[in-house]
């Protein structure tokens, strides 16, 4: 689409669904578009409240969201998290005649069912770990008894807030994982089916692409930091930081991933009569044999979205609007800030376990005034006009820099300005990239 097709007199209202750092970044970027009038976010957080209109409707309350979108002439809705996608928010909006960016419920199975995902990968010949699927604990246990004692990964089929994957060193751990997922049902119905797969080794990378089901716009690669503590130790989290681009994924490798992972997956989804429109996020292990898919997500990664959007110079509204009109081929090559971006997540004491909320956060303005810094809010709320912590992951402090080391320095300089009771973060975000670049 060229800009003459959309004049500034036709400014549109947009609605972002969700309340985390990813959604704050989406709100911030959409708000910069010359084509956007009002940005609404449901339910949003204290950060989005400062630059958009928070709407007190939960992401799963589809009838209320549809009514709001209609009443406020929302031209485009953008969905952040996976839960409403897996529950069919896109189908509900489309049935109401409203435009929404994201996959349908049938297409969101790519993330919501690991059995579906693995079978699709196999049918499309996309590189992934060898695997078997099981319908109950007994089947899985029989399989484990009959096999060599090798490192395996046991996965609950359904959505389990990132906790349904257990990486095992030996058979006994795999047996315990099967018991936990499929017998004790630690993750509920998500454990009704299981995937057991070969354990892969290497570094992980996230490659996201925006697609309308035909055209694929691949975004620069990013890297997440899932373990809670420095040196990739401790329990898994939603992600303690990210950077973009990830030097581990060269331009040549990115092209290979596009050809051998993204394109065949989008084609296979079309063949399966589940055309995929939205963000296709490939979680990859870069092994000695090349990149292999660990999982697909059907949305922007959080926190990967924050450093990626920090670098995006093109108009995000135009891109997403073109995608919902099946005209992504009319969007020219995306423009990126050549500088890398680093995002450091500041979390509540105790996260990813139990934590307390409601602690006043100080120093946000001071941090925000630093050059090339954007403090995205992940879990915050306003209490009597004061920004307080309201989640496990609280802030996504993101910065650009001339090189990755400089971006890291800028991000941590901003982190140092911010304090609340129990605040902590990893100190080594982006070190892998710095080492790689040396
Ligand atoms: P997933 O939700 O499937 O991406 O799994 C979550 C995390 O578990 C990944 O980010 C990896 O760190 C790890 N993981 C998943 N599958 C494998 C595998 N086959 N080999 C090694 N690690 C894995
Ligand atoms: N950062 C990982 C995810 O969004 O699933």
Short mmCIF file of C-alpha atoms and ligand atoms in Angstrom, two decimals:
data_model
loop_
_atom_site.label_atom_id
_atom_site.label_comp_id
_atom_site.label_asym_id
_atom_site.label_seq_id
_atom_site.Cartn_x
_atom_site.Cartn_y
_atom_site.Cartn_z
CA UNK A 1 0.00 0.00 0.00
CA UNK A 2 1.43 3.43 -0.74
CA UNK A 3 0.77 6.33 1.55
CA UNK A 4 -1.37 8.13 -1.04
CA UNK A 5 -3.99 5.40 -0.64
CA UNK A 6 -4.41 6.36 2.96
CA UNK A 7 -4.64 10.06 3.64
CA UNK A 8 -4.25 11.49 7.11
CA UNK A 9 -7.91 12.54 7.02
CA UNK A 10 -8.75 8.83 7.21
CA UNK A 11 -7.15 8.24 10.56
CA UNK A 12 -8.21 5.01 12.23
CA UNK A 13 -8.77 3.85 15.76
CA UNK A 14 -6.95 0.71 16.86
CA UNK A 15 -7.42 -1.66 19.78
CA UNK A 16 -4.61 -3.71 21.29
CA UNK A 17 -5.57 -6.73 23.42
CA UNK A 18 -3.40 -7.64 26.42
CA UNK A 19 -1.56 -6.06 29.34
CA UNK A 20 2.16 -6.86 29.13
CA UNK A 21 5.40 -5.40 27.82
CA UNK A 22 4.69 -6.75 24.34
CA UNK A 23 1.37 -4.91 24.28
CA UNK A 24 2.96 -1.69 25.55
CA UNK A 25 5.45 -1.90 22.68
CA UNK A 26 2.61 -2.50 20.18
CA UNK A 27 0.66 0.46 21.57
CA UNK A 28 3.75 2.69 21.41
CA UNK A 29 4.57 1.75 17.84
CA UNK A 30 0.99 1.89 16.54
CA UNK A 31 0.61 5.30 18.20
CA UNK A 32 3.48 6.62 16.05
CA UNK A 33 1.60 5.88 12.83
CA UNK A 34 0.37 8.87 10.84
CA UNK A 35 -2.71 6.77 10.02
CA UNK A 36 -3.74 6.14 13.59
CA UNK A 37 -6.08 8.36 15.55
CA UNK A 38 -6.85 6.77 18.91
CA UNK A 39 -5.11 3.74 20.41
CA UNK A 40 -7.18 1.72 22.87
CA UNK A 41 -5.79 -1.13 24.92
CA UNK A 42 -7.75 -3.74 26.85
CA UNK A 43 -6.95 -3.99 29.66
CA UNK A 44 -3.46 -2.43 29.42
CA UNK A 45 -1.22 -1.33 32.31
CA UNK A 46 0.18 1.87 33.84
CA UNK A 47 2.60 2.30 30.93
CA UNK A 48 -0.06 2.06 28.24
CA UNK A 49 -2.32 4.38 30.27
CA UNK A 50 0.27 7.15 29.81
CA UNK A 51 0.22 6.97 26.00
CA UNK A 52 -3.11 5.36 25.02
CA UNK A 53 -6.60 4.75 26.36
CA UNK A 54 -6.89 1.80 28.74
CA UNK A 55 -10.22 0.01 28.57
CA UNK A 56 -11.17 -2.14 31.57
CA UNK A 57 -12.17 -5.25 29.62
CA UNK A 58 -10.38 -8.58 30.03
CA UNK A 59 -8.72 -10.17 26.98
CA UNK A 60 -11.07 -13.15 27.15
CA UNK A 61 -14.35 -11.20 27.33
CA UNK A 62 -15.06 -11.35 23.57
CA UNK A 63 -18.65 -9.97 23.62
CA UNK A 64 -17.57 -6.88 25.58
CA UNK A 65 -14.52 -6.35 23.35
CA UNK A 66 -16.65 -6.64 20.21
CA UNK A 67 -19.19 -4.19 21.57
CA UNK A 68 -16.41 -1.76 22.47
CA UNK A 69 -14.78 -2.08 19.03
CA UNK A 70 -18.10 -1.40 17.32
CA UNK A 71 -19.00 1.58 19.49
CA UNK A 72 -15.61 3.18 19.11
CA UNK A 73 -15.21 2.58 15.38
CA UNK A 74 -12.10 0.46 15.83
CA UNK A 75 -10.67 -0.22 12.35
CA UNK A 76 -8.07 -2.77 13.47
CA UNK A 77 -7.67 -4.93 16.56
CA UNK A 78 -4.26 -6.44 17.33
CA UNK A 79 -4.04 -9.39 19.72
CA UNK A 80 -0.98 -9.75 21.97
CA UNK A 81 -1.26 -13.00 23.97
CA UNK A 82 -1.98 -16.57 22.87
CA UNK A 83 -4.90 -17.37 25.20
CA UNK A 84 -7.55 -15.26 23.41
CA UNK A 85 -6.25 -16.47 20.03
CA UNK A 86 -6.52 -20.12 21.09
CA UNK A 87 -10.02 -19.36 22.42
CA UNK A 88 -11.13 -17.98 19.04
CA UNK A 89 -11.08 -14.18 19.40
CA UNK A 90 -10.26 -13.77 15.72
CA UNK A 91 -13.19 -15.95 14.65
CA UNK A 92 -15.52 -14.00 16.97
CA UNK A 93 -14.40 -10.58 15.65
CA UNK A 94 -14.58 -11.74 12.03
CA UNK A 95 -18.09 -13.13 12.58
CA UNK A 96 -19.04 -9.68 13.87
CA UNK A 97 -17.60 -8.09 10.71
CA UNK A 98 -14.62 -6.55 12.51
CA UNK A 99 -11.01 -6.52 11.29
CA UNK A 100 -8.52 -8.19 13.59
CA UNK A 101 -4.87 -9.17 13.18
CA UNK A 102 -4.05 -12.70 14.34
CA UNK A 103 -4.71 -16.36 13.49
CA UNK A 104 -8.10 -18.05 13.76
CA UNK A 105 -8.67 -20.62 16.47
CA UNK A 106 -7.95 -23.43 13.97
CA UNK A 107 -4.66 -21.80 12.94
CA UNK A 108 -3.70 -20.99 16.55
CA UNK A 109 -3.52 -24.76 17.18
CA UNK A 110 0.02 -24.43 15.90
CA UNK A 111 0.83 -23.08 19.38
CA UNK A 112 -2.08 -24.49 21.39
CA UNK A 113 -1.39 -28.13 20.48
CA UNK A 114 2.15 -29.47 20.35
CA UNK A 115 0.83 -32.72 18.82
CA UNK A 116 -0.75 -30.76 15.96
CA UNK A 117 2.42 -28.66 15.55
CA UNK A 118 4.78 -31.65 15.42
CA UNK A 119 2.59 -33.56 12.97
CA UNK A 120 2.37 -30.50 10.73
CA UNK A 121 6.15 -30.02 10.87
CA UNK A 122 6.67 -33.65 9.92
CA UNK A 123 4.19 -33.47 7.03
CA UNK A 124 5.87 -30.30 5.74
CA UNK A 125 9.34 -31.76 6.13
CA UNK A 126 10.44 -28.91 8.43
CA UNK A 127 13.48 -29.78 10.57
CA UNK A 128 12.49 -30.53 14.17
CA UNK A 129 13.42 -33.02 16.93
CA UNK A 130 12.38 -36.67 16.38
CA UNK A 131 9.24 -37.34 18.40
CA UNK A 132 6.37 -39.62 19.37
CA UNK A 133 2.90 -38.65 20.55
CA UNK A 134 0.82 -40.38 23.24
CA UNK A 135 -2.80 -40.30 24.35
CA UNK A 136 -2.21 -41.30 27.96
CA UNK A 137 0.42 -41.96 30.62
CA UNK A 138 0.50 -45.75 30.14
CA UNK A 139 1.36 -45.54 26.46
CA UNK A 140 4.13 -43.05 27.20
CA UNK A 141 5.55 -45.12 30.06
CA UNK A 142 5.60 -48.30 27.94
CA UNK A 143 7.51 -46.39 25.28
CA UNK A 144 10.06 -45.12 27.81
CA UNK A 145 10.61 -48.61 29.31
CA UNK A 146 11.36 -50.04 25.87
CA UNK A 147 13.87 -47.38 24.88
CA UNK A 148 17.53 -46.72 25.57
CA UNK A 149 18.16 -44.41 28.51
CA UNK A 150 18.78 -41.21 26.53
CA UNK A 151 18.08 -37.54 27.24
CA UNK A 152 14.51 -36.69 26.20
CA UNK A 153 12.03 -33.84 26.47
CA UNK A 154 8.49 -34.47 27.70
CA UNK A 155 5.82 -31.95 26.66
CA UNK A 156 2.19 -31.47 27.58
CA UNK A 157 0.17 -31.08 24.40
CA UNK A 158 -1.78 -27.97 25.40
CA UNK A 159 -1.06 -24.45 26.65
CA UNK A 160 0.56 -24.49 30.09
CA UNK A 161 1.95 -20.96 30.44
CA UNK A 162 5.38 -22.16 29.27
CA UNK A 163 5.62 -24.72 32.10
CA UNK A 164 4.44 -27.85 30.28
CA UNK A 165 7.87 -28.68 28.84
CA UNK A 166 10.24 -30.79 30.94
CA UNK A 167 13.79 -31.26 29.69
CA UNK A 168 15.13 -34.57 31.04
CA UNK A 169 18.67 -35.93 31.43
CA UNK A 170 17.64 -39.58 31.76
CA UNK A 171 14.82 -42.11 31.67
CA UNK A 172 13.81 -41.72 35.33
CA UNK A 173 13.32 -37.98 34.90
CA UNK A 174 11.23 -38.64 31.79
CA UNK A 175 9.07 -41.14 33.71
CA UNK A 176 8.58 -38.57 36.49
CA UNK A 177 7.66 -35.94 33.89
CA UNK A 178 5.05 -38.23 32.33
CA UNK A 179 3.58 -38.94 35.79
CA UNK A 180 3.40 -35.22 36.55
CA UNK A 181 1.86 -34.17 33.25
CA UNK A 182 -0.37 -37.10 32.30
CA UNK A 183 -1.25 -38.73 35.62
CA UNK A 184 -1.24 -35.95 38.22
CA UNK A 185 -2.44 -33.57 35.50
CA UNK A 186 -0.25 -30.78 36.89
CA UNK A 187 -1.25 -28.65 33.89
CA UNK A 188 -4.85 -29.84 33.69
CA UNK A 189 -6.29 -30.87 30.34
CA UNK A 190 -3.11 -29.64 28.62
CA UNK A 191 -1.69 -33.00 29.71
CA UNK A 192 -4.37 -35.14 28.06
CA UNK A 193 -1.90 -35.84 25.28
CA UNK A 194 1.90 -35.86 25.30
CA UNK A 195 4.84 -35.37 23.01
CA UNK A 196 8.13 -37.06 23.87
CA UNK A 197 11.02 -35.92 21.74
CA UNK A 198 14.73 -36.13 21.26
CA UNK A 199 16.67 -33.57 23.29
CA UNK A 200 18.49 -31.12 21.07
CA UNK A 201 21.62 -29.14 21.90
CA UNK A 202 22.68 -25.68 20.84
CA UNK A 203 21.71 -22.05 21.29
CA UNK A 204 18.14 -20.90 20.91
CA UNK A 205 16.91 -18.10 18.67
CA UNK A 206 13.51 -16.59 17.92
CA UNK A 207 12.57 -15.77 14.35
CA UNK A 208 9.23 -14.00 13.90
CA UNK A 209 7.45 -13.25 10.66
CA UNK A 210 4.31 -11.34 9.79
CA UNK A 211 2.18 -13.15 7.24
CA UNK A 212 -1.22 -12.83 5.56
CA UNK A 213 -1.10 -16.50 4.58
CA UNK A 214 0.62 -15.79 1.26
CA UNK A 215 3.33 -13.21 1.73
CA UNK A 216 5.84 -13.56 4.56
CA UNK A 217 7.72 -10.61 6.05
CA UNK A 218 10.51 -12.03 8.17
CA UNK A 219 11.62 -9.85 11.07
CA UNK A 220 15.26 -9.69 12.20
CA UNK A 221 16.19 -12.55 14.55
CA UNK A 222 16.05 -12.11 18.31
CA UNK A 223 17.19 -14.06 21.33
CA UNK A 224 15.30 -14.54 24.57
CA UNK A 225 16.71 -15.41 28.03
CA UNK A 226 14.28 -17.90 29.57
CA UNK A 227 16.13 -19.11 32.70
CA UNK A 228 15.70 -16.81 35.70
CA UNK A 229 19.32 -16.28 36.70
CA UNK A 230 22.66 -15.26 35.21
CA UNK A 231 24.49 -17.83 33.13
CA UNK A 232 21.16 -19.40 32.10
CA UNK A 233 20.63 -21.04 35.48
CA UNK A 234 17.54 -21.37 37.67
CA UNK A 235 13.90 -21.98 36.84
CA UNK A 236 12.31 -21.12 33.51
CA UNK A 237 10.48 -17.81 33.21
CA UNK A 238 8.44 -16.04 30.55
CA UNK A 239 11.72 -14.40 29.48
CA UNK A 240 14.13 -12.20 31.45
CA UNK A 241 15.46 -10.19 28.53
CA UNK A 242 16.04 -10.20 24.79
CA UNK A 243 18.04 -8.58 22.07
CA UNK A 244 17.76 -7.98 18.35
CA UNK A 245 19.39 -8.78 16.02
CA UNK A 246 20.88 -12.08 17.22
CA UNK A 247 24.33 -12.43 15.59
CA UNK A 248 24.03 -16.21 16.00
CA UNK A 249 21.59 -16.12 13.08
CA UNK A 250 23.50 -14.82 10.07
CA UNK A 251 21.69 -13.29 7.07
CA UNK A 252 22.34 -16.50 5.19
CA UNK A 253 20.90 -18.61 8.01
CA UNK A 254 17.87 -16.34 8.24
CA UNK A 255 17.22 -16.87 4.56
CA UNK A 256 17.58 -20.62 5.07
CA UNK A 257 15.06 -20.47 7.94
CA UNK A 258 12.65 -18.53 5.77
CA UNK A 259 12.91 -21.12 2.97
CA UNK A 260 12.96 -24.29 5.07
CA UNK A 261 10.82 -23.34 8.06
CA UNK A 262 8.53 -20.36 7.49
CA UNK A 263 7.48 -20.86 3.87
CA UNK A 264 6.73 -24.61 4.15
CA UNK A 265 4.81 -24.05 7.40
CA UNK A 266 2.61 -21.32 5.91
CA UNK A 267 1.99 -23.56 2.88
CA UNK A 268 1.21 -26.57 5.03
CA UNK A 269 -1.27 -24.55 7.08
CA UNK A 270 -3.04 -23.55 3.89
CA UNK A 271 -3.13 -27.17 2.70
CA UNK A 272 -4.53 -28.16 6.10
CA UNK A 273 -7.37 -25.65 5.49
CA UNK A 274 -6.16 -23.53 8.38
CA UNK A 275 -4.69 -20.54 6.54
CA UNK A 276 -2.35 -18.69 8.87
CA UNK A 277 -2.53 -14.93 9.24
CA UNK A 278 -0.70 -13.16 12.02
CA UNK A 279 2.72 -13.49 13.58
CA UNK A 280 4.41 -16.82 13.03
CA UNK A 281 7.11 -17.15 15.68
CA UNK A 282 9.58 -19.98 15.28
CA UNK A 283 11.40 -20.96 18.47
CA UNK A 284 14.58 -22.55 17.07
CA UNK A 285 17.50 -24.55 18.36
CA UNK A 286 20.60 -23.81 16.29
CA UNK A 287 22.17 -27.28 16.34
CA UNK A 288 25.34 -28.57 14.68
CA UNK A 289 23.06 -29.91 11.96
CA UNK A 290 21.46 -26.50 11.47
CA UNK A 291 18.34 -24.81 12.83
CA UNK A 292 15.51 -27.04 14.11
CA UNK A 293 12.08 -25.92 15.30
CA UNK A 294 11.44 -26.34 19.05
CA UNK A 295 7.99 -24.79 18.90
CA UNK A 296 5.82 -22.34 17.10
CA UNK A 297 4.04 -19.44 18.73
CA UNK A 298 1.26 -17.63 16.93
CA UNK A 299 1.93 -14.11 18.25
CA UNK A 300 4.79 -11.74 18.99
CA UNK A 301 7.20 -13.03 21.63
CA UNK A 302 7.40 -11.27 24.96
CA UNK A 303 10.04 -9.86 25.54
CA UNK A 304 11.37 -10.32 21.97
CA UNK A 305 8.73 -7.93 20.60
CA UNK A 306 10.15 -5.03 22.63
CA UNK A 307 13.68 -4.85 21.10
CA UNK A 308 12.36 -5.79 17.64
CA UNK A 309 9.78 -2.99 17.58
CA UNK A 310 12.32 -0.58 19.08
CA UNK A 311 14.26 -1.02 15.82
CA UNK A 312 11.32 -0.94 13.41
CA UNK A 313 11.14 2.29 11.43
CA UNK A 314 8.30 1.33 9.07
CA UNK A 315 4.68 2.11 9.96
CA UNK A 316 3.40 -0.85 11.99
CA UNK A 317 -0.24 0.04 11.39
CA UNK A 318 0.26 -0.07 7.62
CA UNK A 319 1.91 -3.49 7.86
CA UNK A 320 -0.74 -5.08 10.08
CA UNK A 321 -3.60 -3.42 8.20
CA UNK A 322 -2.19 -4.71 4.90
CA UNK A 323 -1.98 -8.20 6.44
CA UNK A 324 -5.66 -8.25 7.43
CA UNK A 325 -6.56 -7.09 3.92
CA UNK A 326 -4.45 -9.92 2.41
CA UNK A 327 -2.27 -7.30 0.77
CA UNK A 328 1.01 -7.80 2.53
CA UNK A 329 2.67 -8.07 -0.88
CA UNK A 330 2.01 -4.34 -1.32
CA UNK A 331 4.19 -3.45 1.68
CA UNK A 332 7.73 -2.60 0.63
CA UNK A 333 10.79 -3.96 2.43
CA UNK A 334 10.65 -3.08 6.11
CA UNK A 335 12.97 -0.34 7.34
CA UNK A 336 15.05 -0.98 10.45
CA UNK A 337 17.24 1.12 12.68
CA UNK A 338 20.69 -0.37 12.01
CA UNK A 339 21.49 -0.15 15.72
CA UNK A 340 20.87 -3.23 17.89
CA UNK A 341 18.42 -3.13 20.78
CA UNK A 342 18.62 -4.82 24.19
CA UNK A 343 15.70 -5.35 26.57
CA UNK A 344 16.28 -6.10 30.27
CA UNK A 345 13.27 -7.38 32.22
CA UNK A 346 13.00 -6.13 35.81
CA UNK A 347 11.04 -8.58 37.95
CA UNK A 348 9.44 -8.91 41.39
CA UNK A 349 11.32 -10.68 44.17
CA UNK A 350 10.29 -14.36 44.10
CA UNK A 351 9.35 -14.50 40.41
CA UNK A 352 8.84 -17.01 38.72
CA UNK A 353 7.55 -18.37 42.06
CA UNK A 354 5.40 -16.45 44.52
CA UNK A 355 5.79 -12.68 44.72
CA UNK A 356 4.03 -9.67 46.17
CA UNK A 357 2.68 -6.68 44.24
CA UNK A 358 1.62 -3.11 44.93
CA UNK A 359 5.12 -1.74 45.55
CA UNK A 360 5.58 1.87 44.39
CA UNK A 361 8.10 2.18 41.54
CA UNK A 362 10.51 5.13 41.57
CA UNK A 363 12.87 6.55 38.97
CA UNK A 364 10.80 5.82 35.86
CA UNK A 365 11.00 9.39 34.56
CA UNK A 366 14.72 9.62 35.18
CA UNK A 367 15.23 6.36 33.23
CA UNK A 368 12.96 7.44 30.42
CA UNK A 369 14.92 10.67 29.92
CA UNK A 370 18.10 8.81 29.01
CA UNK A 371 18.83 8.84 25.27
CA UNK A 372 17.74 5.84 23.15
CA UNK A 373 15.84 4.29 26.05
CA UNK A 374 12.22 3.16 26.25
CA UNK A 375 10.80 1.72 29.44
CA UNK A 376 7.97 -0.62 28.47
CA UNK A 377 5.69 -1.69 31.31
CA UNK A 378 5.12 -5.44 31.70
CA UNK A 379 3.22 -5.74 34.97
CA UNK A 380 2.30 -2.38 36.47
CA UNK A 381 -0.83 -0.62 37.68
CA UNK A 382 -1.80 2.85 38.81
CA UNK A 383 -2.72 3.21 42.47
CA UNK A 384 -3.74 6.70 43.60
CA UNK A 385 -1.78 8.15 40.70
CA UNK A 386 1.35 6.20 41.61
CA UNK A 387 2.84 3.47 39.38
CA UNK A 388 3.08 0.22 41.37
CA UNK A 389 4.27 -3.30 40.58
CA UNK A 390 1.43 -5.61 39.54
CA UNK A 391 3.05 -8.75 38.12
CA UNK A 392 6.07 -11.05 38.14
CA UNK A 393 7.70 -9.37 35.19
CA UNK A 394 7.28 -5.66 35.90
CA UNK A 395 9.26 -3.60 33.38
CA UNK A 396 10.98 -4.21 30.03
CA UNK A 397 13.76 -1.64 29.95
CA UNK A 398 14.82 -1.40 26.31
CA UNK A 399 17.64 0.58 24.69
CA UNK A 400 19.36 1.07 21.36
CA UNK A 401 23.13 1.40 21.03
CA UNK A 402 25.81 1.79 18.37
CA UNK A 403 26.69 -1.85 18.96
CA UNK A 404 25.29 -4.59 21.15
CA UNK A 405 27.64 -3.81 24.06
CA UNK A 406 26.59 -0.18 23.92
CA UNK A 407 22.89 -1.10 23.80
CA UNK A 408 23.44 -3.30 26.85
CA UNK A 409 25.20 -0.45 28.64
CA UNK A 410 22.35 1.95 27.84
CA UNK A 411 19.69 -0.50 29.01
CA UNK A 412 21.42 -1.19 32.34
CA UNK A 413 22.09 2.52 32.88
CA UNK A 414 18.31 3.01 32.74
CA UNK A 415 17.73 -0.03 34.99
CA UNK A 416 19.95 1.58 37.63
CA UNK A 417 17.62 4.60 37.83
CA UNK A 418 14.61 2.43 38.72
CA UNK A 419 13.85 0.93 42.11
CA UNK A 420 11.07 -0.68 44.10
CA UNK A 421 11.02 -3.10 46.99
CA UNK A 422 12.33 -6.45 45.76
CA UNK A 423 13.23 -5.36 42.21
CA UNK A 424 15.80 -7.54 40.44
CA UNK A 425 17.00 -8.45 36.98
CA UNK A 426 19.55 -10.64 35.23
CA UNK A 427 22.87 -8.83 34.82
CA UNK A 428 24.06 -10.71 31.74
CA UNK A 429 21.41 -9.97 29.10
CA UNK A 430 23.05 -9.87 25.65
CA UNK A 431 26.42 -11.24 26.85
CA UNK A 432 26.02 -14.18 24.48
CA UNK A 433 25.72 -11.78 21.55
CA UNK A 434 28.68 -9.72 22.74
CA UNK A 435 30.80 -12.87 22.97
CA UNK A 436 29.60 -14.02 19.59
CA UNK A 437 30.47 -10.69 17.96
CA UNK A 438 34.07 -10.78 19.34
P1 LIG B 1 8.85 -25.06 23.97
O1 LIG B 1 7.71 -24.45 24.74
O2 LIG B 1 8.49 -26.29 23.22
O3 LIG B 1 9.65 -24.07 23.17
O4 LIG B 1 9.88 -25.47 25.08
C1 LIG B 1 10.34 -24.56 26.06
C2 LIG B 1 11.81 -24.67 26.22
O5 LIG B 1 12.18 -26.02 26.47
C3 LIG B 1 12.59 -24.28 24.96
O6 LIG B 1 12.79 -22.91 24.88
C4 LIG B 1 13.87 -25.06 25.16
O7 LIG B 1 14.73 -24.38 26.05
C5 LIG B 1 13.40 -26.33 25.83
N1 LIG B 1 13.18 -27.39 24.83
C6 LIG B 1 12.03 -27.70 24.19
N2 LIG B 1 12.19 -28.72 23.34
C7 LIG B 1 13.49 -29.09 23.43
C8 LIG B 1 14.28 -30.10 22.80
N3 LIG B 1 13.78 -30.95 21.91
N4 LIG B 1 15.58 -30.19 23.17
C9 LIG B 1 16.12 -29.36 24.09
N5 LIG B 1 15.43 -28.39 24.72
C10 LIG B 1 14.12 -28.26 24.40
N1 LIG B 2 9.60 -15.15 25.00
C1 LIG B 2 8.96 -16.36 24.71
C2 LIG B 2 7.55 -16.26 24.36
O1 LIG B 2 7.03 -15.19 24.13
O2 LIG B 2 6.90 -17.29 24.29
#
